[in-house]
Structure formats: structure tokens, C-alpha cells
CSV table of C-alpha atoms in Angstrom, one decimal:
chain,number,residue,atom,x,y,z
A,13,MET,CA,40.1,-48.3,13.5
A,14,GLU,CA,37.7,-47.3,16.2
A,15,ASN,CA,34.5,-45.4,15.3
A,16,HIS,CA,34.5,-41.8,16.5
A,17,GLN,CA,31.9,-41.2,19.2
A,18,PRO,CA,30.5,-37.7,18.5
A,19,ARG,CA,30.8,-35.2,21.3
A,20,ASP,CA,27.4,-33.5,21.9
A,21,CYS,CA,26.3,-30.4,23.9
A,22,ILE,CA,23.2,-28.6,24.7
A,23,ILE,CA,23.5,-24.8,24.7
A,24,LEU,CA,21.0,-23.1,27.0
A,25,PHE,CA,20.3,-19.5,26.4
A,26,MET,CA,18.8,-17.6,29.3
A,27,ARG,CA,18.5,-14.1,30.8
A,28,LEU,CA,19.5,-13.3,34.3
A,29,PRO,CA,16.4,-13.5,36.5
A,30,GLU,CA,15.5,-9.9,37.3
A,31,ILE,CA,12.3,-8.2,38.2
A,32,GLY,CA,10.7,-6.5,35.2
A,33,LYS,CA,13.3,-8.0,32.7
A,34,VAL,CA,11.8,-11.4,32.0
A,35,LYS,CA,8.5,-12.5,30.5
A,36,THR,CA,7.3,-8.9,30.5
A,37,ARG,CA,4.2,-9.8,28.4
A,38,LEU,CA,2.8,-11.7,31.4
A,39,SER,CA,2.6,-8.4,33.3
A,40,LYS,CA,-0.9,-7.7,32.1
A,41,LYS,CA,-2.2,-10.6,34.3
A,42,LEU,CA,0.5,-11.3,36.9
A,43,ALA,CA,2.6,-9.4,39.5
A,44,PRO,CA,6.3,-8.8,38.8
A,45,LYS,CA,7.5,-11.2,41.6
A,46,THR,CA,5.2,-13.9,40.3
A,47,ILE,CA,6.5,-13.5,36.8
A,48,LEU,CA,10.1,-13.7,38.1
A,49,ASP,CA,9.3,-16.9,40.1
A,50,LEU,CA,7.7,-18.5,37.1
A,51,TYR,CA,10.7,-17.7,34.9
A,52,GLN,CA,13.0,-19.3,37.4
A,53,CYS,CA,10.7,-22.4,37.3
A,54,PHE,CA,11.0,-22.4,33.5
A,55,VAL,CA,14.8,-22.4,33.8
A,56,LEU,CA,14.8,-25.2,36.4
A,57,ASP,CA,12.4,-27.3,34.4
A,58,ILE,CA,14.4,-27.1,31.2
A,59,LEU,CA,17.7,-27.8,33.0
A,60,HIS,CA,16.2,-30.8,34.7
A,61,THR,CA,15.0,-32.1,31.3
A,62,ALA,CA,18.4,-31.5,29.7
A,63,GLN,CA,20.1,-33.3,32.6
A,64,LYS,CA,18.0,-36.4,31.8
A,65,THR,CA,19.8,-36.7,28.4
A,66,GLY,CA,23.2,-37.1,30.0
A,67,ILE,CA,24.6,-34.6,27.4
A,68,ASP,CA,27.0,-31.8,28.3
A,69,ILE,CA,25.1,-28.5,29.1
A,70,ARG,CA,26.6,-25.1,28.5
A,71,ILE,CA,24.7,-22.1,29.9
A,72,PHE,CA,25.0,-18.9,28.0
A,73,PHE,CA,23.6,-16.0,30.0
A,74,HIS,CA,22.7,-12.4,29.4
A,75,PRO,CA,23.7,-9.8,30.6
A,76,ALA,CA,27.3,-10.5,31.4
A,77,GLY,CA,28.9,-10.3,34.8
A,78,PHE,CA,26.6,-12.5,36.8
A,79,GLU,CA,28.3,-15.9,36.7
A,80,ASN,CA,28.7,-16.1,40.4
A,81,SER,CA,25.1,-15.3,41.1
A,82,LEU,CA,23.9,-18.0,38.6
A,83,SER,CA,26.4,-20.5,40.0
A,84,GLN,CA,25.1,-20.0,43.5
A,85,TRP,CA,21.5,-20.5,42.2
A,86,LEU,CA,21.9,-23.3,39.8
A,87,GLY,CA,25.1,-25.0,41.0
A,88,ASP,CA,28.8,-24.8,40.1
A,89,HIS,CA,28.7,-28.0,38.0
A,90,TYR,CA,27.5,-26.1,34.9
A,91,ASP,CA,29.6,-24.5,32.3
A,92,PHE,CA,28.7,-20.8,32.4
A,93,HIS,CA,29.4,-18.3,29.6
A,94,PRO,CA,28.3,-14.8,28.9
A,95,GLN,CA,26.5,-14.3,25.6
A,96,GLU,CA,28.6,-12.2,23.3
A,97,GLY,CA,27.3,-10.1,20.4
A,98,LYS,CA,25.3,-7.0,19.4
A,99,ASP,CA,22.0,-8.8,19.0
A,100,LEU,CA,20.4,-12.2,19.7
A,101,GLY,CA,21.4,-13.7,16.4
A,102,VAL,CA,25.1,-12.8,16.7
A,103,ARG,CA,25.0,-14.1,20.3
A,104,MET,CA,23.6,-17.5,19.2
A,105,ALA,CA,26.0,-17.8,16.3
A,106,ASN,CA,28.9,-17.0,18.6
A,107,ALA,CA,27.7,-19.7,21.1
A,108,PHE,CA,27.7,-22.3,18.4
A,109,THR,CA,31.2,-21.2,17.2
A,110,ARG,CA,32.5,-21.4,20.8
A,111,ALA,CA,31.0,-24.9,21.3
A,112,PHE,CA,32.4,-26.3,18.1
A,113,SER,CA,35.8,-24.7,18.7
A,114,SER,CA,35.8,-26.5,22.1
A,115,GLY,CA,35.7,-29.8,20.3
A,116,TYR,CA,31.9,-30.6,20.2
A,117,ASP,CA,30.7,-32.3,17.0
A,118,ARG,CA,27.0,-31.7,17.4
A,119,ALA,CA,25.1,-29.0,19.4
A,120,ILE,CA,21.6,-27.8,19.9
A,121,LEU,CA,20.6,-24.4,21.2
A,122,ILE,CA,17.4,-24.0,23.3
A,123,GLY,CA,15.8,-21.2,25.3
A,124,THR,CA,13.7,-21.3,28.5
A,125,ASP,CA,10.3,-20.6,26.9
A,126,CYS,CA,9.1,-24.2,26.6
A,127,PRO,CA,9.3,-25.9,30.1
A,128,ASP,CA,7.3,-28.8,28.7
A,129,MET,CA,10.0,-29.8,26.3
A,130,THR,CA,11.0,-33.4,26.8
A,131,ALA,CA,14.2,-35.3,26.9
A,132,GLU,CA,12.8,-37.4,24.0
A,133,ILE,CA,12.5,-34.2,21.8
A,134,MET,CA,16.1,-33.3,22.7
A,135,ALA,CA,17.2,-36.8,21.8
A,136,GLU,CA,15.3,-36.6,18.5
A,137,ALA,CA,17.0,-33.3,17.7
A,138,PHE,CA,20.4,-35.0,17.8
A,139,TYR,CA,19.0,-37.8,15.6
A,140,GLY,CA,17.9,-35.1,13.2
A,141,ILE,CA,21.3,-33.5,13.1
A,142,ASP,CA,22.7,-36.9,12.1
A,143,GLN,CA,20.2,-37.2,9.2
A,144,THR,CA,20.6,-33.7,7.6
A,145,GLY,CA,23.3,-31.8,9.5
A,146,CYS,CA,20.7,-29.3,10.9
A,147,VAL,CA,17.6,-29.5,13.1
A,148,ILE,CA,14.9,-26.9,13.9
A,149,GLY,CA,12.0,-27.0,16.4
A,150,PRO,CA,9.3,-24.6,15.2
A,151,ALA,CA,7.3,-22.6,17.8
A,152,VAL,CA,3.6,-22.1,17.3
A,153,ASP,CA,4.1,-18.3,17.2
A,154,GLY,CA,6.3,-18.4,14.1
A,155,GLY,CA,9.7,-18.5,15.8
A,156,TYR,CA,11.6,-21.6,16.9
A,157,TYR,CA,12.4,-23.2,20.3
A,158,LEU,CA,15.4,-25.2,19.2
A,159,ILE,CA,18.0,-25.1,16.5
A,160,GLY,CA,21.1,-27.4,16.1
A,161,PHE,CA,23.9,-28.2,13.8
A,162,LYS,CA,26.8,-30.6,13.1
A,163,SER,CA,30.1,-28.7,13.4
A,164,VAL,CA,30.8,-29.5,9.7
A,165,SER,CA,27.5,-28.1,8.5
A,166,PHE,CA,27.2,-25.0,10.8
A,167,THR,CA,26.6,-21.7,9.0
A,168,GLU,CA,26.0,-18.3,10.5
A,169,LYS,CA,23.7,-17.3,7.7
A,170,PRO,CA,20.4,-18.0,9.6
A,171,PHE,CA,21.5,-15.8,12.5
A,172,HIS,CA,22.4,-12.5,10.9
A,173,ASP,CA,20.0,-9.6,10.2
A,174,MET,CA,16.9,-11.5,11.3
A,175,ALA,CA,13.7,-9.9,12.5
A,176,TRP,CA,13.8,-11.5,15.9
A,177,GLY,CA,10.6,-11.6,17.9
A,178,THR,CA,8.4,-11.7,14.8
A,179,ASP,CA,6.3,-14.5,13.3
A,180,ILE,CA,8.6,-14.9,10.2
A,181,VAL,CA,11.7,-16.1,12.1
A,182,TYR,CA,11.1,-19.9,11.6
A,183,GLN,CA,10.2,-19.6,7.9
A,184,GLU,CA,13.1,-17.2,7.2
A,185,THR,CA,15.5,-19.5,9.0
A,186,LEU,CA,14.3,-22.5,7.0
A,187,ASP,CA,14.6,-20.5,3.7
A,188,ARG,CA,18.2,-19.4,4.5
A,189,CYS,CA,19.2,-23.0,5.3
A,190,LEU,CA,17.7,-24.2,2.0
A,191,GLN,CA,19.7,-21.5,0.2
A,192,MET,CA,22.8,-23.1,1.7
A,193,ASN,CA,21.7,-26.5,0.5
A,194,ILE,CA,20.9,-27.6,4.0
A,195,LYS,CA,17.5,-29.2,4.5
A,196,PRO,CA,16.8,-29.1,8.2
A,197,TYR,CA,15.1,-32.0,10.1
A,198,ILE,CA,11.9,-30.5,11.5
A,199,LEU,CA,10.8,-31.4,15.0
A,200,GLN,CA,7.2,-31.2,16.3
A,201,PRO,CA,5.9,-27.7,17.0
A,202,LEU,CA,5.8,-26.5,20.6
A,203,ASN,CA,4.2,-23.5,22.2
A,204,ASP,CA,6.4,-20.8,23.8
A,205,ILE,CA,5.1,-19.3,27.0
A,206,ASP,CA,5.0,-15.5,26.5
A,207,THR,CA,1.5,-14.5,27.3
A,208,TRP,CA,-1.4,-15.4,29.6
A,209,ASP,CA,-3.0,-17.5,26.9
A,210,ASP,CA,0.2,-19.3,26.4
A,211,LEU,CA,0.3,-20.1,30.1
A,212,LYS,CA,-3.2,-21.5,29.9
A,213,LEU,CA,-2.3,-23.7,27.0
A,214,PHE,CA,0.7,-25.0,28.9
A,215,TYR,CA,-1.4,-25.9,31.9
A,216,GLN,CA,-4.1,-27.6,29.8
A,217,HIS,CA,-1.4,-29.6,28.0
A,218,CYS,CA,0.6,-30.6,31.0
A,219,HIS,CA,-1.4,-30.9,34.1
A,220,ASN,CA,-3.0,-34.2,33.2
A,221,LYS,CA,0.2,-35.7,31.8
A,222,ASN,CA,3.4,-36.9,33.3
A,223,PHE,CA,4.7,-33.5,34.4
A,224,SER,CA,4.3,-34.1,38.1
A,225,ASP,CA,7.9,-33.1,38.7
A,226,SER,CA,7.5,-29.8,36.9
A,227,HIS,CA,8.5,-26.8,39.0
A,228,THR,CA,6.2,-24.6,36.9
A,229,ILE,CA,3.1,-26.8,37.5
A,230,GLN,CA,3.9,-27.1,41.2
A,231,TYR,CA,4.3,-23.3,41.5
A,232,LEU,CA,1.1,-22.5,39.6
A,233,ALA,CA,-0.8,-24.9,41.8
A,234,ALA,CA,0.8,-23.9,45.1
A,235,ASN,CA,0.0,-20.2,44.5
A,236,LYS,CA,-3.5,-20.8,43.2
A,237,ILE,CA,-2.7,-19.2,39.9
A,238,LEU,CA,-4.5,-22.0,38.2
A,239,ASP,CA,-7.7,-21.0,39.9
A,240,ALA,CA,-8.1,-18.3,37.3
A,241,LEU,CA,-7.7,-20.8,34.5
A,242,PRO,CA,-10.7,-22.5,32.9
């Protein structure tokens, strides 16, 4: 009897790039067009990293109705799906349900806030799923940048009635998993880029490391945005 090779997928959650709708907390320091350009760099960087894994990528976007625009920008080789649900948690739960109903055995869900996430972290996430059935990547701000499940261990409990955007999201998610007798594998913390200080930390962390192919670093340098950084 042949061993079953698990089918894996990476679920990428993203907003449609629109002026004034993405990374709004950067507006205290940066012009709206610059913020939009940076957000598009974040998306390209995280997609480039995900492609390195060789794992299927499913892009879940919000708001609905812009699949053609995204396909023209990112290419028609991706699997595009509108996010469905009344809030972020329901939309994430529905994305997992859709992936598992399509035959995937393991799935991780990531956003676009950590352009310095590596393919090694993504690979470790799937290793973690194998160990415990669930994986979480905590963000420094108290949220998380990655969550994943095996199809057989998936539960919607961590996604409903959550105080999204607060500093209790990671701990509350962990607590709810433990209540379901799931002990998640915990990845290294990463820093989301939401504020000017976050952007500075990203640059300080990445500019001397092997991120030379980073769209974000290249954009910051080309537009002299880094000149304002210490």
C-alpha cells in the first residue's frame, strides 16, 4: 500500500490595492501613493517567497469583484477567490473550509504584513502541522502572522467572535485551541508592518541580510525613503 502524500496549500489573504484602503496607519509619515506602492511590494514579496516552497497558492482577496484586476497584475496562474463572510474571522474560517473541501490535507493562512517571512518559516509551519495538527506564528504586536491546520484537526472556534486588531488575538487563539485539546506548534515571532516604527524595524532587520531581491527594500531605497531612517 502506497503512502499517502499530503496535499498542501498556502492561503494568502490580501486586500485589493486601493489608495487610502491599505496600511492606513503609515499615513502619518508617508503619502497615500507611497503607501499603496509599498503595499504592492509587500504582496509581491510574500508571493515570491511562497512560490519558492513549490506549494499550491490560493489567493483570497477582499473586496469581491476584482479577480480580473488582480489576475492582470499578479498573473493568471494563481487561484483567486473572493473572501466570504461578515468579518475577518469568518472569512478566514471559510477559506480553510474551502481549501479542505477541495482536497487539501494541510493548509496555512498568511497575510501580507510580513514581507520578510521566509520560505524556511513556511516549510517549518507544515512541519509543525504534522507534529500537532495546528501551527501559529505569533506577531510582536499580539496578533499572529500565520495559522495553519490539518484538515482532520481544523476547528472554527479560534475564528469566531474574536477582537481582531487587538493585542490579545494570539493569546486568545492559543487558549481556544487548548480548550479544544489542540496544542499548536509555535513559530518564531515576526513583526507586522503597520506603522512607521515597524517599517524602520523591518529595514534594520533586512537591509544587511539576504533580502537583496526584496521589492520592498528596493522600493524604499530607490525612493530615498530610507534617508529618513536612522
